[in-house]
Short mmCIF file of C-alpha atoms in Angstrom, two decimals:
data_model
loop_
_atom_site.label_atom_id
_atom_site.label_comp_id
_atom_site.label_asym_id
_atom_site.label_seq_id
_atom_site.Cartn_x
_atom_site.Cartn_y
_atom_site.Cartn_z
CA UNK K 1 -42.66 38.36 -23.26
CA UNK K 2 -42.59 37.36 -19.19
CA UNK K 3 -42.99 33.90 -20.37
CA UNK K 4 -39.94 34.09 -22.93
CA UNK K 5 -38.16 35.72 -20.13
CA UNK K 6 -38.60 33.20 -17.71
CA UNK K 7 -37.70 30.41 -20.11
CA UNK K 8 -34.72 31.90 -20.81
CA UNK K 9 -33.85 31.83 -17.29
CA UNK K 10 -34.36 28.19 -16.85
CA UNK K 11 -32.31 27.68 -19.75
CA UNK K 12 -29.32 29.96 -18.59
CA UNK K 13 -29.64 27.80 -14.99
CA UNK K 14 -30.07 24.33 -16.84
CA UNK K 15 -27.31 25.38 -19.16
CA UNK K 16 -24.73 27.17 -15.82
CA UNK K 17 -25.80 23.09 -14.19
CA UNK K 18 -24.37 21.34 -16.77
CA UNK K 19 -21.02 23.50 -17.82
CA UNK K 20 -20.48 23.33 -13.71
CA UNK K 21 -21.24 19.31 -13.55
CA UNK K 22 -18.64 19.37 -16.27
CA UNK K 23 -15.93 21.11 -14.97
CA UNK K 24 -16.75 19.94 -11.64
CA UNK K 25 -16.29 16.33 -12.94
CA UNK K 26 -13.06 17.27 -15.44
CA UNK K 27 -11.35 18.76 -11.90
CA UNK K 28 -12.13 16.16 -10.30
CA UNK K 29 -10.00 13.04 -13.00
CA UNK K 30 -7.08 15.49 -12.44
CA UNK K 31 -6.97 15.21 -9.07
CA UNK K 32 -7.95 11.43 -9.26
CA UNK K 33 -4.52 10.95 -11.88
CA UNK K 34 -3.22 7.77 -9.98
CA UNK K 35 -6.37 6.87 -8.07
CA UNK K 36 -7.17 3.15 -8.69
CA UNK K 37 -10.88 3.43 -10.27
CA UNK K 38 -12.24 1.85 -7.97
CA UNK K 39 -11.52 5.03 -5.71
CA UNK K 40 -14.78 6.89 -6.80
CA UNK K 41 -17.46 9.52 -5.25
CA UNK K 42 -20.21 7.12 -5.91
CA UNK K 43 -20.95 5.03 -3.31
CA UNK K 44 -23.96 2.38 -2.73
CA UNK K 45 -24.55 2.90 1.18
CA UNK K 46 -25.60 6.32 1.17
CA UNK K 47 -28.88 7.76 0.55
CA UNK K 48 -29.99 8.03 -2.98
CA UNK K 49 -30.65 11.78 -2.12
CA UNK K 50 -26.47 11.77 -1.53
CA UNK K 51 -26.04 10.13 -4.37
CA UNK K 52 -27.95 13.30 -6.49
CA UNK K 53 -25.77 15.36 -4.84
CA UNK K 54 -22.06 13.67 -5.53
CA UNK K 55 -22.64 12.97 -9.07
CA UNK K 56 -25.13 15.44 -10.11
CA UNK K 57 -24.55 19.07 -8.46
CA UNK K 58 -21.13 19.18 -10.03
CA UNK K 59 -19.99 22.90 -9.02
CA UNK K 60 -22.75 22.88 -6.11
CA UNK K 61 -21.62 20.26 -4.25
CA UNK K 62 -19.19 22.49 -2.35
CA UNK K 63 -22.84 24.57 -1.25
CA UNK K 64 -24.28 21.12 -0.30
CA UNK K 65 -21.15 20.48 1.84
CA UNK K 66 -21.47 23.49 3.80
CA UNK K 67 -25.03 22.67 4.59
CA UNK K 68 -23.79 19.33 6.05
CA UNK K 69 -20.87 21.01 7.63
CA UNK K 70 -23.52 23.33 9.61
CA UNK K 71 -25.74 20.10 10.46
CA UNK K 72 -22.76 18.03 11.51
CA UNK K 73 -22.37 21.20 14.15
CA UNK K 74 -25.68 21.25 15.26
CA UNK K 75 -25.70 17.44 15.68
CA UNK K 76 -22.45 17.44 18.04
CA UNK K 77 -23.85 20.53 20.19
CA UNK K 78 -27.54 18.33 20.58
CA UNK K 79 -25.10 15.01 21.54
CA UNK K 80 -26.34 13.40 18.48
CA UNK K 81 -23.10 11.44 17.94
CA UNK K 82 -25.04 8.30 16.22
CA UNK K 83 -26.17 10.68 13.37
CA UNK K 84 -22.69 12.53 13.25
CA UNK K 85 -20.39 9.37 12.28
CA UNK K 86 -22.91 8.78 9.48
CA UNK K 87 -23.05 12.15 8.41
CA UNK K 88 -18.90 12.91 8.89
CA UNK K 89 -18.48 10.12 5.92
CA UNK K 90 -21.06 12.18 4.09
CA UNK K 91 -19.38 15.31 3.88
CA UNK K 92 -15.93 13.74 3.08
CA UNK K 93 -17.87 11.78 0.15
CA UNK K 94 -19.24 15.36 -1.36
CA UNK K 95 -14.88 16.11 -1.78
CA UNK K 96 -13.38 12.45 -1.43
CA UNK K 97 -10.17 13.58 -2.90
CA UNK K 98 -9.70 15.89 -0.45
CA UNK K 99 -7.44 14.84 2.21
CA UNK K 100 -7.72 17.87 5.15
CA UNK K 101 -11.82 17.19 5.00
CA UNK K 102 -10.76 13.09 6.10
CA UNK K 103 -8.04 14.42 8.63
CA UNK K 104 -10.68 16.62 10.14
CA UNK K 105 -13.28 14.45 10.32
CA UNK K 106 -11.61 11.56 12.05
CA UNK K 107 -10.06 13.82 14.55
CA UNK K 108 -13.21 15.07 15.25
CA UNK K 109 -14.76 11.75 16.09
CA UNK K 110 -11.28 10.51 17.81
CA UNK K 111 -10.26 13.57 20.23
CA UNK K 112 -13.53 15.84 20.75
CA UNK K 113 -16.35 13.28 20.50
CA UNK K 114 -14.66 10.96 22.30
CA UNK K 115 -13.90 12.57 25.32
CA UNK K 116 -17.37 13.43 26.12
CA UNK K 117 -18.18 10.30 26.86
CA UNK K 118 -17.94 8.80 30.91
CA UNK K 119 -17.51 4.96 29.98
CA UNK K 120 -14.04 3.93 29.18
CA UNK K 121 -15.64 1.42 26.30
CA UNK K 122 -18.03 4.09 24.64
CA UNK K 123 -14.71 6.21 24.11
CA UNK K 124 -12.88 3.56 22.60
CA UNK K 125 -15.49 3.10 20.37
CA UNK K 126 -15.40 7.05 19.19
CA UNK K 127 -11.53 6.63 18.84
CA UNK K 128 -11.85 3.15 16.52
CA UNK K 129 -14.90 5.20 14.52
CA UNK K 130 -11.99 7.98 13.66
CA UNK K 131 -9.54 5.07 12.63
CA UNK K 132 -12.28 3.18 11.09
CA UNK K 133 -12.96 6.89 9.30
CA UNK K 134 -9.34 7.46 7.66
CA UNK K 135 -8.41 4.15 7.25
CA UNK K 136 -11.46 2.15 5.60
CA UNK K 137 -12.67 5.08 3.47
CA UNK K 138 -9.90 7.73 3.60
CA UNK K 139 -7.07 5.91 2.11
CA UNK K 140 -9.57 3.78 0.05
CA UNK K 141 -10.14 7.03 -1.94
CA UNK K 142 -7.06 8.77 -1.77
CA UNK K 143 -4.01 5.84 -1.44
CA UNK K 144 -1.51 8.49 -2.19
CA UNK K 145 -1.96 11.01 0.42
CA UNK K 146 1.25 10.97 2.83
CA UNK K 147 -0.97 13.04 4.73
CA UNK K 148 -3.88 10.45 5.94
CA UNK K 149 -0.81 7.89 6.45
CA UNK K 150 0.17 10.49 9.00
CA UNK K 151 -3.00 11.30 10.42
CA UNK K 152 -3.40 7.69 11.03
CA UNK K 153 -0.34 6.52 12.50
CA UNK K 154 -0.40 9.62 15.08
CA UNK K 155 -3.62 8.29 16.09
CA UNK K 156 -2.07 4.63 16.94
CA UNK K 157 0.84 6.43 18.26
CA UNK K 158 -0.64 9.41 20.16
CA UNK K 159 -4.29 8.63 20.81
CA UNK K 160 -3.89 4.72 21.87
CA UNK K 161 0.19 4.71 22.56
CA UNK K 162 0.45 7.59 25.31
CA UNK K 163 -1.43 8.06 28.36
CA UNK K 164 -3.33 11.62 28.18
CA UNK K 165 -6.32 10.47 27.66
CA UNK K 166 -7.81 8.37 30.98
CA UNK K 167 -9.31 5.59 29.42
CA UNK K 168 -5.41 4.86 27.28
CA UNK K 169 -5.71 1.06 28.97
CA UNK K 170 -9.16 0.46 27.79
CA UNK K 171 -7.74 1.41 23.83
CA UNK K 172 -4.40 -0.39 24.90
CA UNK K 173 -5.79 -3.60 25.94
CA UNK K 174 -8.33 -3.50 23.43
CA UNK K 175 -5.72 -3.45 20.40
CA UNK K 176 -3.42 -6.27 22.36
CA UNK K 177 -6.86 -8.04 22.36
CA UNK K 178 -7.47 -7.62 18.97
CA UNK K 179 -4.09 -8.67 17.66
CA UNK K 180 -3.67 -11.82 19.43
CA UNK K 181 -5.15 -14.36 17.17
CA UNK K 182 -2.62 -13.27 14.57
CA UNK K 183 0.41 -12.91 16.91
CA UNK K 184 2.93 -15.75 18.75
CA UNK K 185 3.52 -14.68 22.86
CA UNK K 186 6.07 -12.71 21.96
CA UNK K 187 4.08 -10.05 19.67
CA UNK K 188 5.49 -11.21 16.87
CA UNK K 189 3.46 -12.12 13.70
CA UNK K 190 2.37 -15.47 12.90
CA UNK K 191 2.59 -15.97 9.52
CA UNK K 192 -0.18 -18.24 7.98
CA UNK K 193 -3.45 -17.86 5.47
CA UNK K 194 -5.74 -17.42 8.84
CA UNK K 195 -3.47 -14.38 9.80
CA UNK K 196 -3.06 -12.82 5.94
CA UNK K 197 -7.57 -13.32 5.92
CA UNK K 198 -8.06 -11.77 9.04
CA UNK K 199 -5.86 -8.81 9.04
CA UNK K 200 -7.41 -8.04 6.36
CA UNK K 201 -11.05 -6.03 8.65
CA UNK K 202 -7.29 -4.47 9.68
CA UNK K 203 -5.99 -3.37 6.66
CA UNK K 204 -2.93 -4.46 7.37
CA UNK K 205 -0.41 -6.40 5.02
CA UNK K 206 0.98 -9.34 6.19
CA UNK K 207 3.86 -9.79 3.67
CA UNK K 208 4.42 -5.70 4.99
CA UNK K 209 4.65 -7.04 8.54
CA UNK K 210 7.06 -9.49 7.88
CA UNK K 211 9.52 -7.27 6.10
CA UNK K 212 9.37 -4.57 9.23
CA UNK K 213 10.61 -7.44 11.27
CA UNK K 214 13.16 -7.95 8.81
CA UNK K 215 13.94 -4.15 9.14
CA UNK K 216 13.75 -3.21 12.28
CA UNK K 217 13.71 -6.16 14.55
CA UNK K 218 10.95 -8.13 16.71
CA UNK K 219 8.56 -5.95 16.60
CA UNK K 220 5.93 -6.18 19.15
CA UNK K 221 2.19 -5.79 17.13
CA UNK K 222 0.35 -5.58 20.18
CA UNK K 223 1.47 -1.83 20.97
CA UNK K 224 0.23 1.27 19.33
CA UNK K 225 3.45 2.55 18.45
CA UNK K 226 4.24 -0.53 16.25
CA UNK K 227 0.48 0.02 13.95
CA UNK K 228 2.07 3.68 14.12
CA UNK K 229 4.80 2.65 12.47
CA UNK K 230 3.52 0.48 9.85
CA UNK K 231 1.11 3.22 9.05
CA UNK K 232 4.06 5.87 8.86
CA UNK K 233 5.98 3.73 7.15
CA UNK K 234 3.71 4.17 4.05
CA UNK K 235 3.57 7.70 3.49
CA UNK K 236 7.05 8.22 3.25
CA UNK K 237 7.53 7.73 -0.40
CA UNK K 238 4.21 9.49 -0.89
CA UNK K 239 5.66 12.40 0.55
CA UNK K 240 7.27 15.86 -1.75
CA UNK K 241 8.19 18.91 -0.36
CA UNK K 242 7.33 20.03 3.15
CA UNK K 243 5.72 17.07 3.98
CA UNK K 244 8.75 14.88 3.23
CA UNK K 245 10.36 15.99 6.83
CA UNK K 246 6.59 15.41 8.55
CA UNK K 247 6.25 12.00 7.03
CA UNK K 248 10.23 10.90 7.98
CA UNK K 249 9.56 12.51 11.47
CA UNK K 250 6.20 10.12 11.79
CA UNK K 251 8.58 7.68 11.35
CA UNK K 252 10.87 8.26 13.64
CA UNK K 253 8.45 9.29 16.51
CA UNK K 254 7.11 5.24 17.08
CA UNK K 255 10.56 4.07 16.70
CA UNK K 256 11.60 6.26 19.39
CA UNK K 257 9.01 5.28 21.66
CA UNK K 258 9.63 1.61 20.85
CA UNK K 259 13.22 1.77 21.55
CA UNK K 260 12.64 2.71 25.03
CA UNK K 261 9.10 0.83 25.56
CA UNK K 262 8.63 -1.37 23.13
CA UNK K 263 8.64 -4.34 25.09
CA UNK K 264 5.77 -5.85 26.68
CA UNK K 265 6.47 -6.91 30.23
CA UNK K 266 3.42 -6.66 32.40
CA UNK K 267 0.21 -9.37 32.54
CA UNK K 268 -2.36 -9.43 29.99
CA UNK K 269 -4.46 -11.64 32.17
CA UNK K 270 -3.96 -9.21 35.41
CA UNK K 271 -4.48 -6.28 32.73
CA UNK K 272 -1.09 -4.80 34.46
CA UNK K 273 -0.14 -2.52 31.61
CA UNK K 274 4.19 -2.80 31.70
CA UNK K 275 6.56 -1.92 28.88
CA UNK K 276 10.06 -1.93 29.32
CA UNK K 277 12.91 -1.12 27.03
CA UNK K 278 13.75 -2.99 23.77
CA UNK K 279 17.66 -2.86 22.99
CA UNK K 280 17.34 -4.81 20.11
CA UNK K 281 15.40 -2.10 18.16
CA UNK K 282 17.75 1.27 19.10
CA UNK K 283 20.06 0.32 16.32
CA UNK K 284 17.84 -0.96 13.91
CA UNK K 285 16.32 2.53 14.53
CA UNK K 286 19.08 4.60 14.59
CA UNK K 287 20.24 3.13 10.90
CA UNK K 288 16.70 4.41 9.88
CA UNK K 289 16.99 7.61 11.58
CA UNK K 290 20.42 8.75 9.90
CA UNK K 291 19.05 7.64 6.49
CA UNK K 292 16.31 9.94 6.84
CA UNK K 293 18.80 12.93 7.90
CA UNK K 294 20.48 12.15 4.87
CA UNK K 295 17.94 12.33 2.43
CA UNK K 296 15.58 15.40 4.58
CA UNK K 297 19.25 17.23 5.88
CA UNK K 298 17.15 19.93 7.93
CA UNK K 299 18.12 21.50 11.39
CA UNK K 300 15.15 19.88 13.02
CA UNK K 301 16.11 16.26 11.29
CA UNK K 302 19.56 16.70 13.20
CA UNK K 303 18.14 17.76 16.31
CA UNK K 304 16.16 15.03 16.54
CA UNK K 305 18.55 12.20 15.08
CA UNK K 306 21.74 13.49 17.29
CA UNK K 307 19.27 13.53 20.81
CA UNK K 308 17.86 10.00 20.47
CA UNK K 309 21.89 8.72 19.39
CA UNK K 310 22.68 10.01 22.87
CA UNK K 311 19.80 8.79 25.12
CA UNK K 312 19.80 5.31 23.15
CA UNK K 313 23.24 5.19 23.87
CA UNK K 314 23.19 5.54 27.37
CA UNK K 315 19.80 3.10 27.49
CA UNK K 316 21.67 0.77 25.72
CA UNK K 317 25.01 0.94 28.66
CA UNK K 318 22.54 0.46 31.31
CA UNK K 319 21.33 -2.58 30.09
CA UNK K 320 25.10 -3.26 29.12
CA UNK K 321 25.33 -3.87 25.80
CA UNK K 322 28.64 -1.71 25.30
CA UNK K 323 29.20 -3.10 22.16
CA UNK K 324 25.85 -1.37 20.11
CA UNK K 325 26.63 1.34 22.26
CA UNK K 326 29.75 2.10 20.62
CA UNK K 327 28.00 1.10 17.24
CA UNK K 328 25.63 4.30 17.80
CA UNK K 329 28.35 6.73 19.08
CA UNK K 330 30.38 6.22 15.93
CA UNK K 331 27.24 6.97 14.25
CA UNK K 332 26.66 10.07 16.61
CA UNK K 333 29.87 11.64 15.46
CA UNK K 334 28.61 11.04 11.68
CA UNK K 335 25.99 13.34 12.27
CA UNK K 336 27.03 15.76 14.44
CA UNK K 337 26.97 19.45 13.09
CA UNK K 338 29.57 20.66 11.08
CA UNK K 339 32.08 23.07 13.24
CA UNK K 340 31.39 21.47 16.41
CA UNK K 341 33.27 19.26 18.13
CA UNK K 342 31.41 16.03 18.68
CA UNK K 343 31.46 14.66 22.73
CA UNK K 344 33.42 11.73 23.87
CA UNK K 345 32.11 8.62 24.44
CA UNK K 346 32.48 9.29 28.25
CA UNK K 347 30.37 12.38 28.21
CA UNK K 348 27.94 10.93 26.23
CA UNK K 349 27.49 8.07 28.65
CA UNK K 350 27.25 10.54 31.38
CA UNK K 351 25.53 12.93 29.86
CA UNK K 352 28.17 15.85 30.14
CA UNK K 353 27.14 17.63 27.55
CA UNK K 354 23.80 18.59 26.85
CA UNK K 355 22.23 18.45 22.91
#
């Protein structure tokens, strides 16, 4: 009778494995509806004791996940950072589909890990491990998500393009660096096979280059804020719902901050970091900007799209070009709330009025 008993129990957990590797594996094609199939959990660089676990737990994977989530801990309070890059792509393999575990991650590795370190170059390399994180493996498994799209342009823009971290040159230099084989002295593309082949380690779409410089205007692809953009760019039409103002707004950020510094103007050689204002981009960008407001017509949208009119307009009289100027004021008054009276031209020039 004890034996029957305990065979019956072995069946009841043999039979609870298999109805939870089913459903496990059923929720898992819904979520992949879209996914290219080359997008799978399976992958060929990871232990075969991983492996087990991403095809074969089914329902237990999530237990297994937690297990790594406690290790990865442990790791980063012993300073094991080697072990914890490895083991960050782990977890995200045990739920690939799921985009907040890949956001995490690479933020992780990016902003905390990173900062620990003393030598400019070992943070860099935490900060391209993040990048490396969302945008090799990420994306690879989940090409829809406006979310990593955003994730990975604020890292160009925020983590690279500003200046609160103290080693920003290193990461600065480093991506000018890395870009100039497939860029003419100006920062803007070269367009050949050599540069399509090697942007490829980058990710990055050549013919998609081109047409952002059709767009928007030369675009300089040695700064942050332009890879932030052409990361942004991509998650707009992935974006429904709330995230349709976040992805529009990543958009808008880097071609705010390349309006006003987004060109290059110090010495590469004498690594004398300069940017100075780029004209030619504030009304490519502020054509882009009231397109978004009018498909996302939110408060904040306006806010945001009626401030940068006014500074660009009054960057764009001090380096006296009246007539774009006035080409962004008569956009200004497009947009400007309903029931208030929009400022003059004067007063926005002088900046009489506050907005």
């Amino acid at each position: 009778m004890r034996y029957a008993f305990r065979f019956g129990l072995i069946v009841l957990l043999v039979a609870t494995c298999v109805l939870a590797a089913w459903q496990s594996r059923t929720l898992a094609q819904m979520r992949r509806t879209g996914v290219p199939e080359t997008a799978t959990a399976y992958a060929a660089d990871v232990p075969p004791g991983l492996n087990f676990l991403l095809v074969g737990l089914g329902g237990f994977r999530g237990v297994a996940a937690e297990v790594l989530w406690f290790r990865a801990a442990r790791l980063q309070e012993q300073g094991r950072y080697l072990e914890l890059v490895q083991l960050a792509r782990w977890i995200t393999l045990l739920d690939p589909h799921a985009a907040e575990n890949w956001a995490y991650n690479a933020w992780n590795l990016a902003y905390n890990i990173s900062v620990m370190m003393s030598r400019p170059e070992d943070r860099l390399r935490w900060v391209l491990n993040g990048i490396t994180l969302l945008r090799d493996d990420g994306l690879r498994y989940n090409p829809k998500s406006a979310r990593l799209y955003r994730e990975l342009a604020w890292l160009f823009q925020n983590k690279i393009g500003d200046t609160q971290d103290s080693a920003h040159l290193t990461y600065k230099f480093y991506l000018a660096e890395a870009m100039k084989p497939f860029v003419q002295t100006n920062g803007l593309v070269k367009v050949s096979d050599a540069t399509r082949q090697g942007l490829a380690a980058w990710r990055m779409d050549l013919g998609r280059m081109v047409s952002m410089e059709k767009e928007f205007g030369p675009l300089d692809w040695r700064l942050a804020p332009t890879h932030a953009l052409y990361w942004a760019l991509q998650g707009v039409p992935l974006a429904t719902g709330p995230d349709t103002f976040l992805a529009f707004n990543a958009v808008c950020q880097p071609l705010i901050i390349l309006s006003f510094n987004g060109r290059f103007v110090g010495d590469f050689e004498k690594r004398m970091w300069r940017t100075a204002a780029h004209p030619r981009l504030a009304v490519a960008a502020a054509k882009y900007m009231v397109d978004a407001l009018h498909h996302e017509p939110t408060a904040a949208q306006r806010e945001i799209t009626v401030r940068y009119l006014g500074a660009a307009i009054r960057m764009l009289m001090q380096e006296g070009d009246l007539f774009a100027a006035q080409q962004l004021y008569a956009q200004l008054k497009t947009v400007f709330p309903a029931g208030e009276q929009a400022p003059s031209f004067d007063e926005v020039i002088h900046g009489e009025r506050a907005f």
